[in-house]
CSV table of C-alpha atoms in Angstrom, one decimal:
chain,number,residue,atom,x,y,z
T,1,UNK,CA,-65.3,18.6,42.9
T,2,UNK,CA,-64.5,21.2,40.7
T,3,UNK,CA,-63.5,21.5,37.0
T,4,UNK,CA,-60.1,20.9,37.2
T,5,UNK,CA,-60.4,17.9,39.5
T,6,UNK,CA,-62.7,16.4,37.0
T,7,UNK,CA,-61.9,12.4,36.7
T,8,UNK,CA,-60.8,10.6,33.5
T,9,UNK,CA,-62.3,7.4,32.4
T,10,UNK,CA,-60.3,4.7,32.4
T,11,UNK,CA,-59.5,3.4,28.9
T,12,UNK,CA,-59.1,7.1,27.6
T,13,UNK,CA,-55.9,8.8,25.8
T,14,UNK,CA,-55.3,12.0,26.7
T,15,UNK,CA,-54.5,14.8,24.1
T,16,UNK,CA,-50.5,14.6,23.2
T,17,UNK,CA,-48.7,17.9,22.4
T,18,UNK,CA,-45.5,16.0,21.1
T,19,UNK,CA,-44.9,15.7,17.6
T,20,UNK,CA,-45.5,12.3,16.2
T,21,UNK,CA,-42.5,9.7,15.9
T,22,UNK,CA,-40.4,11.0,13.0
T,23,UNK,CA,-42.5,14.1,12.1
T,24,UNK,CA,-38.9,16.0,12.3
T,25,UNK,CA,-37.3,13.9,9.5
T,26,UNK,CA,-40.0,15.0,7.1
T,27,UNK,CA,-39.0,18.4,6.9
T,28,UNK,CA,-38.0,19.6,3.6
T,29,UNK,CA,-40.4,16.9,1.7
T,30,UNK,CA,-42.4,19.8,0.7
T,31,UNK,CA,-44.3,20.5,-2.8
T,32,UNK,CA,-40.8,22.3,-3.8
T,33,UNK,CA,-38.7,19.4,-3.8
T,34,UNK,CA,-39.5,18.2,-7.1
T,35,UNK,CA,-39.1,21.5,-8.3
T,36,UNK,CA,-35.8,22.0,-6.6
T,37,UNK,CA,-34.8,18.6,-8.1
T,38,UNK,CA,-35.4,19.5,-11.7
T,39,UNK,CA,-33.6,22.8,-11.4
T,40,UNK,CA,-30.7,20.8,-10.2
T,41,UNK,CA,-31.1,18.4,-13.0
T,42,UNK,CA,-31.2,21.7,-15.6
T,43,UNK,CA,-27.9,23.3,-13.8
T,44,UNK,CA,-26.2,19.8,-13.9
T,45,UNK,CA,-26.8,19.1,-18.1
T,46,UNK,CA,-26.2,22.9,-19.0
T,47,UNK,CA,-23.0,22.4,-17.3
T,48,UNK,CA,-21.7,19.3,-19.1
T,49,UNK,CA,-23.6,20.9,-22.7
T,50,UNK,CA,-19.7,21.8,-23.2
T,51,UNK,CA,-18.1,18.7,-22.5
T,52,UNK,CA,-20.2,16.5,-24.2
T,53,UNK,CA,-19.2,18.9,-27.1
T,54,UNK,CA,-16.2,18.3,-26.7
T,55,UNK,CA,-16.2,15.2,-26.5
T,56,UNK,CA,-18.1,14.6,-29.5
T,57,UNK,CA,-15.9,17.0,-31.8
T,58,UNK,CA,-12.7,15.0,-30.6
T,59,UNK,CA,-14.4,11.7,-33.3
T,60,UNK,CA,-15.0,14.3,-35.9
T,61,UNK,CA,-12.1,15.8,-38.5
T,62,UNK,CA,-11.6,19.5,-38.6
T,63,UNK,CA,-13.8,19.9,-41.7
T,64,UNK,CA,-16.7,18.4,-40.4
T,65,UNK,CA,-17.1,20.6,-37.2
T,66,UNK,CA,-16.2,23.7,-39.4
T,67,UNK,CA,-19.2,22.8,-41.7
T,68,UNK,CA,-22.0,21.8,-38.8
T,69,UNK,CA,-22.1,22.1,-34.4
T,70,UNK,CA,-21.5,18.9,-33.2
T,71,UNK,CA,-25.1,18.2,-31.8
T,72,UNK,CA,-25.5,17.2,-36.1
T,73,UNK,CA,-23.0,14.3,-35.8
T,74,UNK,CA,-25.5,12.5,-33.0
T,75,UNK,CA,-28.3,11.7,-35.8
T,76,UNK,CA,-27.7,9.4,-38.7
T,77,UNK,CA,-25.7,8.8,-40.7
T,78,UNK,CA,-22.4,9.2,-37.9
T,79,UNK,CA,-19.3,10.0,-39.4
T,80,UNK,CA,-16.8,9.3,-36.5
T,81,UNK,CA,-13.1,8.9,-36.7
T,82,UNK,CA,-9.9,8.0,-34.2
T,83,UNK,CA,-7.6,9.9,-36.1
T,84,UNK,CA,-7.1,12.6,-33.4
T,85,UNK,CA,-6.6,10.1,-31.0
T,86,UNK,CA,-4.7,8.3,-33.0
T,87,UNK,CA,-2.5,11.3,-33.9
T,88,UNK,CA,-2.4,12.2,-30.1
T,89,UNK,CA,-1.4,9.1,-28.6
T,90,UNK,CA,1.0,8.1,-31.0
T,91,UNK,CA,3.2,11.8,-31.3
T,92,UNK,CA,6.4,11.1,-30.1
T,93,UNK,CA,7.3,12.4,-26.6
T,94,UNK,CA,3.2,12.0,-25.8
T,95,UNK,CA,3.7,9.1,-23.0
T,96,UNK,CA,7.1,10.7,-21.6
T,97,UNK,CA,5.0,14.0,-20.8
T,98,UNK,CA,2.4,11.4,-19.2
T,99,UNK,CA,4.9,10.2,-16.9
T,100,UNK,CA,6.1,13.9,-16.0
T,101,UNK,CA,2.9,15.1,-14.9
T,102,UNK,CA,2.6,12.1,-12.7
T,103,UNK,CA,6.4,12.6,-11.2
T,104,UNK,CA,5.4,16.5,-10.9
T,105,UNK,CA,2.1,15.9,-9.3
T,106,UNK,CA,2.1,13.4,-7.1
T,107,UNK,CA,4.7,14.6,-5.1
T,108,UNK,CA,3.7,18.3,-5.5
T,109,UNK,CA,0.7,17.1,-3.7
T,110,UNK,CA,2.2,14.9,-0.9
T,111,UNK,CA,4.5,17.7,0.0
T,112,UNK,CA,1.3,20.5,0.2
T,113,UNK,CA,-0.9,17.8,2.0
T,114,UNK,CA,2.4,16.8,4.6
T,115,UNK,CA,3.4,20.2,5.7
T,116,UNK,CA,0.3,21.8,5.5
T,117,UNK,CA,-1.0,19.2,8.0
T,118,UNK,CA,1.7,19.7,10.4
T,119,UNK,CA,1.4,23.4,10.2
T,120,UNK,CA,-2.4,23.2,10.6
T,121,UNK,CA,-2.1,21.0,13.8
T,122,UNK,CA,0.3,23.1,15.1
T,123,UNK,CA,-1.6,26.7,14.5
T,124,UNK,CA,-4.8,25.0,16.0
T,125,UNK,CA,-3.3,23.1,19.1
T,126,UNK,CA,-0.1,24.4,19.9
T,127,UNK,CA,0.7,27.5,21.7
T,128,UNK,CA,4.5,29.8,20.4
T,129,UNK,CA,4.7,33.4,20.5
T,130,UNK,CA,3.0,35.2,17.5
T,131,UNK,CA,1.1,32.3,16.1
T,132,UNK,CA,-2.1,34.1,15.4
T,133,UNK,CA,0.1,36.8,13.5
T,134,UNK,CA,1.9,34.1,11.6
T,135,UNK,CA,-0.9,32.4,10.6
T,136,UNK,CA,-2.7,35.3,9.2
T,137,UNK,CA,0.2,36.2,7.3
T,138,UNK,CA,0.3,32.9,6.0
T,139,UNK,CA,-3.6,33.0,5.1
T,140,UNK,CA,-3.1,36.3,3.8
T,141,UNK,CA,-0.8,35.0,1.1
T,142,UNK,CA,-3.9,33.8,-0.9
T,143,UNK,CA,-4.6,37.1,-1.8
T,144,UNK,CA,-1.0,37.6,-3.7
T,145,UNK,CA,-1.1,37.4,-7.8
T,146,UNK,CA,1.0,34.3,-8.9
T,147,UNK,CA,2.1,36.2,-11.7
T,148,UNK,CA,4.1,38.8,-9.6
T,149,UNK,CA,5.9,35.9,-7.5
T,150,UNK,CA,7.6,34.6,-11.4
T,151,UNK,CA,10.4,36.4,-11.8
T,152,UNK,CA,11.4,36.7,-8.3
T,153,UNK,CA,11.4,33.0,-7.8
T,154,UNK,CA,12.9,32.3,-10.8
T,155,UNK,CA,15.9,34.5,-9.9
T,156,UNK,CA,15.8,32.7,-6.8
T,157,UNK,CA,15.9,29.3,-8.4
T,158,UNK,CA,18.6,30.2,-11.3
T,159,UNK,CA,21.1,32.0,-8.1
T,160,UNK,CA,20.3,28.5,-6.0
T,161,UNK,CA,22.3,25.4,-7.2
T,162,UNK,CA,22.6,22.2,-5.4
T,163,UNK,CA,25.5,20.0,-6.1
T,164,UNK,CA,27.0,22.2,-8.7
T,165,UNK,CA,23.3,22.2,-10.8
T,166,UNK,CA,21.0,24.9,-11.3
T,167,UNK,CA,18.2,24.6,-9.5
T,168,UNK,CA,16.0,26.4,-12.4
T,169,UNK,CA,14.9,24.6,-15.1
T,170,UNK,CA,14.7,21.2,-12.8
T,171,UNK,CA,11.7,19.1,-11.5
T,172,UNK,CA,12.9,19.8,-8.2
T,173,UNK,CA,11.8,23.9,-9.1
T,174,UNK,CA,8.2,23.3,-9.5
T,175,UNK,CA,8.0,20.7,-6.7
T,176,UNK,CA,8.9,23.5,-4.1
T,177,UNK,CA,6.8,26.0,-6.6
T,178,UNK,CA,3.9,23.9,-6.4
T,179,UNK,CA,4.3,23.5,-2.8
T,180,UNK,CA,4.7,27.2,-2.2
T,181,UNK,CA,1.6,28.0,-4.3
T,182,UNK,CA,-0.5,25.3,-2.8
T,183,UNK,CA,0.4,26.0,1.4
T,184,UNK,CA,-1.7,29.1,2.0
T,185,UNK,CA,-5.1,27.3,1.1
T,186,UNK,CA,-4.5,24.3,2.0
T,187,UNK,CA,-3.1,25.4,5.8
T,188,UNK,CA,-6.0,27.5,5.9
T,189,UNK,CA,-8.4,24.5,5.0
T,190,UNK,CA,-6.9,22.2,7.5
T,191,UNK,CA,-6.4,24.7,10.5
T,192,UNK,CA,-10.0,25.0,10.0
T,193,UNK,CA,-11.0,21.5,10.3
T,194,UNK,CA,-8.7,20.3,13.0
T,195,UNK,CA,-9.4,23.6,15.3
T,196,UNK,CA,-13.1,22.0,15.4
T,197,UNK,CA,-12.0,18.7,16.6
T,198,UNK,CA,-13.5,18.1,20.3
T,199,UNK,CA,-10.7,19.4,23.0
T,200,UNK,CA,-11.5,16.3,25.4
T,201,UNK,CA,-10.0,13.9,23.1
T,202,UNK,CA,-6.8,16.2,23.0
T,203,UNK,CA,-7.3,16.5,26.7
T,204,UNK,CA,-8.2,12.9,27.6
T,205,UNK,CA,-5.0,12.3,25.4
T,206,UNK,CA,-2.5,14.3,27.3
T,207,UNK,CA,-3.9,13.2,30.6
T,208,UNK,CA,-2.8,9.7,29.3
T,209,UNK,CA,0.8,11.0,28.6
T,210,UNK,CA,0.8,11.1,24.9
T,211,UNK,CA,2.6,13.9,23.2
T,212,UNK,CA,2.2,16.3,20.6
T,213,UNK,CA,3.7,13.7,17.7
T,214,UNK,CA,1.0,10.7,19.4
T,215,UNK,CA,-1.9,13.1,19.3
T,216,UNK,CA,-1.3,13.8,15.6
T,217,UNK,CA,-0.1,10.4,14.2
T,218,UNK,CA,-2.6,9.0,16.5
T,219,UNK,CA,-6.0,11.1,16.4
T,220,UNK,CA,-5.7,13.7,14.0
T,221,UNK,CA,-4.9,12.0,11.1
T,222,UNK,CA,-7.7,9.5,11.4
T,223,UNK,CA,-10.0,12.1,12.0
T,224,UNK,CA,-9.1,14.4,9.7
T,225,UNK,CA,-9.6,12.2,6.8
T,226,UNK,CA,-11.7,13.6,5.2
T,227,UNK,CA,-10.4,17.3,4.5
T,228,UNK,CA,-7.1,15.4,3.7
T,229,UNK,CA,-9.0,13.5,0.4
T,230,UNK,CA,-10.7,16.9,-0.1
T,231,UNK,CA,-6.6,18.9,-0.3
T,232,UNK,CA,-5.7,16.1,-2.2
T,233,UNK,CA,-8.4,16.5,-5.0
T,234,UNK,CA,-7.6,20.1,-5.3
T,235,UNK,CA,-4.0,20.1,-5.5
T,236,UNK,CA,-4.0,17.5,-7.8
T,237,UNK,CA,-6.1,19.1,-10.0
T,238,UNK,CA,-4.4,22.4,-9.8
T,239,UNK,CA,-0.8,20.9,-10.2
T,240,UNK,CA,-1.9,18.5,-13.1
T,241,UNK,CA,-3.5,21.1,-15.0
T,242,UNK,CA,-1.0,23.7,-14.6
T,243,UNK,CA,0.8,25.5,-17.6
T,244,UNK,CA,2.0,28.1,-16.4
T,245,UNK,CA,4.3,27.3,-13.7
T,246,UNK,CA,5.7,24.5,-15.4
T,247,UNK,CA,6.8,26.9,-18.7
T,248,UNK,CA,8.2,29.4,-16.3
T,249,UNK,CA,10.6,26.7,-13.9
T,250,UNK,CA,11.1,24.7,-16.5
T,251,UNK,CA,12.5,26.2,-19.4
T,252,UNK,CA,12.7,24.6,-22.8
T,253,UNK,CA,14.2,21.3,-22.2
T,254,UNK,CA,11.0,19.2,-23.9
T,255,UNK,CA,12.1,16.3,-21.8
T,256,UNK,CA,11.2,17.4,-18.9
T,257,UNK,CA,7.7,19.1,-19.9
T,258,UNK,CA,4.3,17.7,-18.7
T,259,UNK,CA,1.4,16.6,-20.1
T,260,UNK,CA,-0.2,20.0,-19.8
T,261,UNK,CA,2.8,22.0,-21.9
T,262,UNK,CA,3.1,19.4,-24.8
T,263,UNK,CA,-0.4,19.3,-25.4
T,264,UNK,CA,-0.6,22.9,-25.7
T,265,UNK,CA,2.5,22.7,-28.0
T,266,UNK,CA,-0.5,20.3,-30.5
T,267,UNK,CA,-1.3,24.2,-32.1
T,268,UNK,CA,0.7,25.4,-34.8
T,269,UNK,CA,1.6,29.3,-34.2
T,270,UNK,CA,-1.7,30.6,-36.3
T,271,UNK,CA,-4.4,28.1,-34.4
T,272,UNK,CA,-4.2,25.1,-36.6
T,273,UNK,CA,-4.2,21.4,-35.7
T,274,UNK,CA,-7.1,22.5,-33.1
T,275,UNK,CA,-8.6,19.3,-33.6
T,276,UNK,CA,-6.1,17.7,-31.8
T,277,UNK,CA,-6.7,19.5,-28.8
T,278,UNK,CA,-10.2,18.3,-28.4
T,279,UNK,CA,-8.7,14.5,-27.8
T,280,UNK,CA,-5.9,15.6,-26.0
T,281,UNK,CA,-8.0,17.1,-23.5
T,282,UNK,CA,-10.0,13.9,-22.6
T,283,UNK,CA,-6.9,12.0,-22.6
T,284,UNK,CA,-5.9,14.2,-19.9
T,285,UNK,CA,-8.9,14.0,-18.0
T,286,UNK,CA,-8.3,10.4,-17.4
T,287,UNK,CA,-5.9,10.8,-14.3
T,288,UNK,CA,-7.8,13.1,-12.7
T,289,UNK,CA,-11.4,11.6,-12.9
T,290,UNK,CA,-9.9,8.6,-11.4
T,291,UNK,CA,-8.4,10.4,-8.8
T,292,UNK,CA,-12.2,12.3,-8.1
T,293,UNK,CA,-13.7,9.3,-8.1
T,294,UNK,CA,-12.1,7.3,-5.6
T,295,UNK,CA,-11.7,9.9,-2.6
T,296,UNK,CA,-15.5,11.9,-4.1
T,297,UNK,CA,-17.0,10.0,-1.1
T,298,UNK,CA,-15.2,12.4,1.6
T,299,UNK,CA,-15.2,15.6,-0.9
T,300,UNK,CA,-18.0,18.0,0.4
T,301,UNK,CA,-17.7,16.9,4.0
T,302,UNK,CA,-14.3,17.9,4.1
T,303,UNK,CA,-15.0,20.8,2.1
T,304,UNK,CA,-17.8,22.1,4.5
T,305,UNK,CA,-16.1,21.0,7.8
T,306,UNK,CA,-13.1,23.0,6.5
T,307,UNK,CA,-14.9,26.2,5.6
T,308,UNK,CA,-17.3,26.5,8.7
T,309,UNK,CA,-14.9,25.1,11.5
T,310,UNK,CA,-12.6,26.9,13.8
């Protein structure tokens, strides 16, 4: 009998070259990971170091923070105040700019987030003459200034009239601004997620009979949830913030000003009244943390499923 042929005892285990159970999922537990952890920590509070700033020079007066930084008013004795709040909240026209930015935004974003989708589907699943060319033209708008669209849109608008009205100087101006301004990212988001959805559903689907409307209502959305809460966080927080678009299509009816323009308005002509900028600027932030908060949860799946996809 020769050495290969040589009998095993019964009882014995023979030597295993597979990895243990679970040996895969310890990868990345190595002696960096606490290092890696408190780097991350360090990034994170250098990053809000200007918040928390803010945040605590929007209790103090003007005097104080010109005479000490505001790390001094976090030791005893505290010498906090509501005044700019107070001052903020109360200036007249304060809660009718609140409810501007919400009519200006919120539809700004459903109209991005609507067409965008349908343009997305349709650049990743459909098939029309020139629709790579279109769709790198439309991609290819990112890359254009906002500034240098102004005045061309704006004469645009103030030629344009529906029913008799100018259409510059209306809400109805920075909705189809906003919505002009948001498409190119946002289609080129989308396209990018819903090219990498599998092809048998969409082929399982037509072999049923559904049609191009089915397949969307039906299996895209659903699926592409997602990069949809993702869009919406972005053009949100672009649209609520904005100043500039809303000074340019809007004019200088105060009525119809956002949030954004009156509380920049808080500054007299040489910088004073700063003060009152500090608490305006969290009471802006309210909307818009809520709005992070509730879709964060699909925010950097979307985000990387957009980006690497297609």
């Amino acid at each position: 009998m020769t050495q290969a042929q040589a009998p095993v005892a019964v009882g014995t285990e023979l030597p295993s070259t597979r990895e243990p159970r679970g040996r895969e999922h310890d990868t990345g537990r190595g002696p960096g990971r606490p290092f890696l952890h408190i780097v991350l920590v360090l990034i994170m509070v250098l990053w809000a170091v200007p918040a928390v700033g803010l945040f605590v020079a929007s209790f103090r007066t003007a005097e104080a923070t010109n005479a000490s930084g505001w790390w001094t008013a976090l030791v005893p004795p505290w010498d906090f105040t509501f005044a700019n709040y107070d001052y903020v909240l109360n200036r007249a026209g304060f809660w009718d700019s609140f409810l501007n930015s919400l009519f200006i935004t919120i539809p700004a974003t459903v109209l991005v987030v609507m067409v965008s989708a349908f343009a997305a589907y349709a650049f990743a699943w459909m098939s029309f003459p020139g629709r790579n060319v279109i769709f790198v033209v439309v991609v290819g708008l990112l890359v254009v200034p906002l500034q240098v669209t102004l005045i061309p849109v704006l004469t645009l608008f103030r030629d344009a009239s529906i029913g008799g009205y100018e259409l510059a100087g209306t809400i109805l101006a920075v909705w189809l601004a906003h919505t002009g301004y948001g498409l190119p990212f946002a289609v080129y988001l989308l396209r990018n997620y819903i090219g990498g959805l599998p092809r048998e559903l969409f082929e399982a689907a037509e072999i049923d009979g559904a049609g191009h409307a089915t397949i969307f209502f039906r299996l895209v959305l659903p699926m592409s949830v997602p990069v949809l809460a993702s869009l919406v966080i972005f053009q949100f927080l672009w649209v609520w913030n904005d100043l500039l678009v809303a000074l340019v299509y809007l004019g200088p009816v105060p009525r119809n000003h956002p949030l954004s323009v009156t509380l920049a308005n808080l500054t007299t002509n040489f910088g004073g009244n700063w003060q009152f900028v500090t608490a305006a600027a969290f009471v802006s932030m309210i909307i818009p943390i809520i709005v992070f908060f509730m879709l964060q949860r699909y925010f950097v799946r979307g985000i990387t499923g957009g980006a690497v996809k297609g």
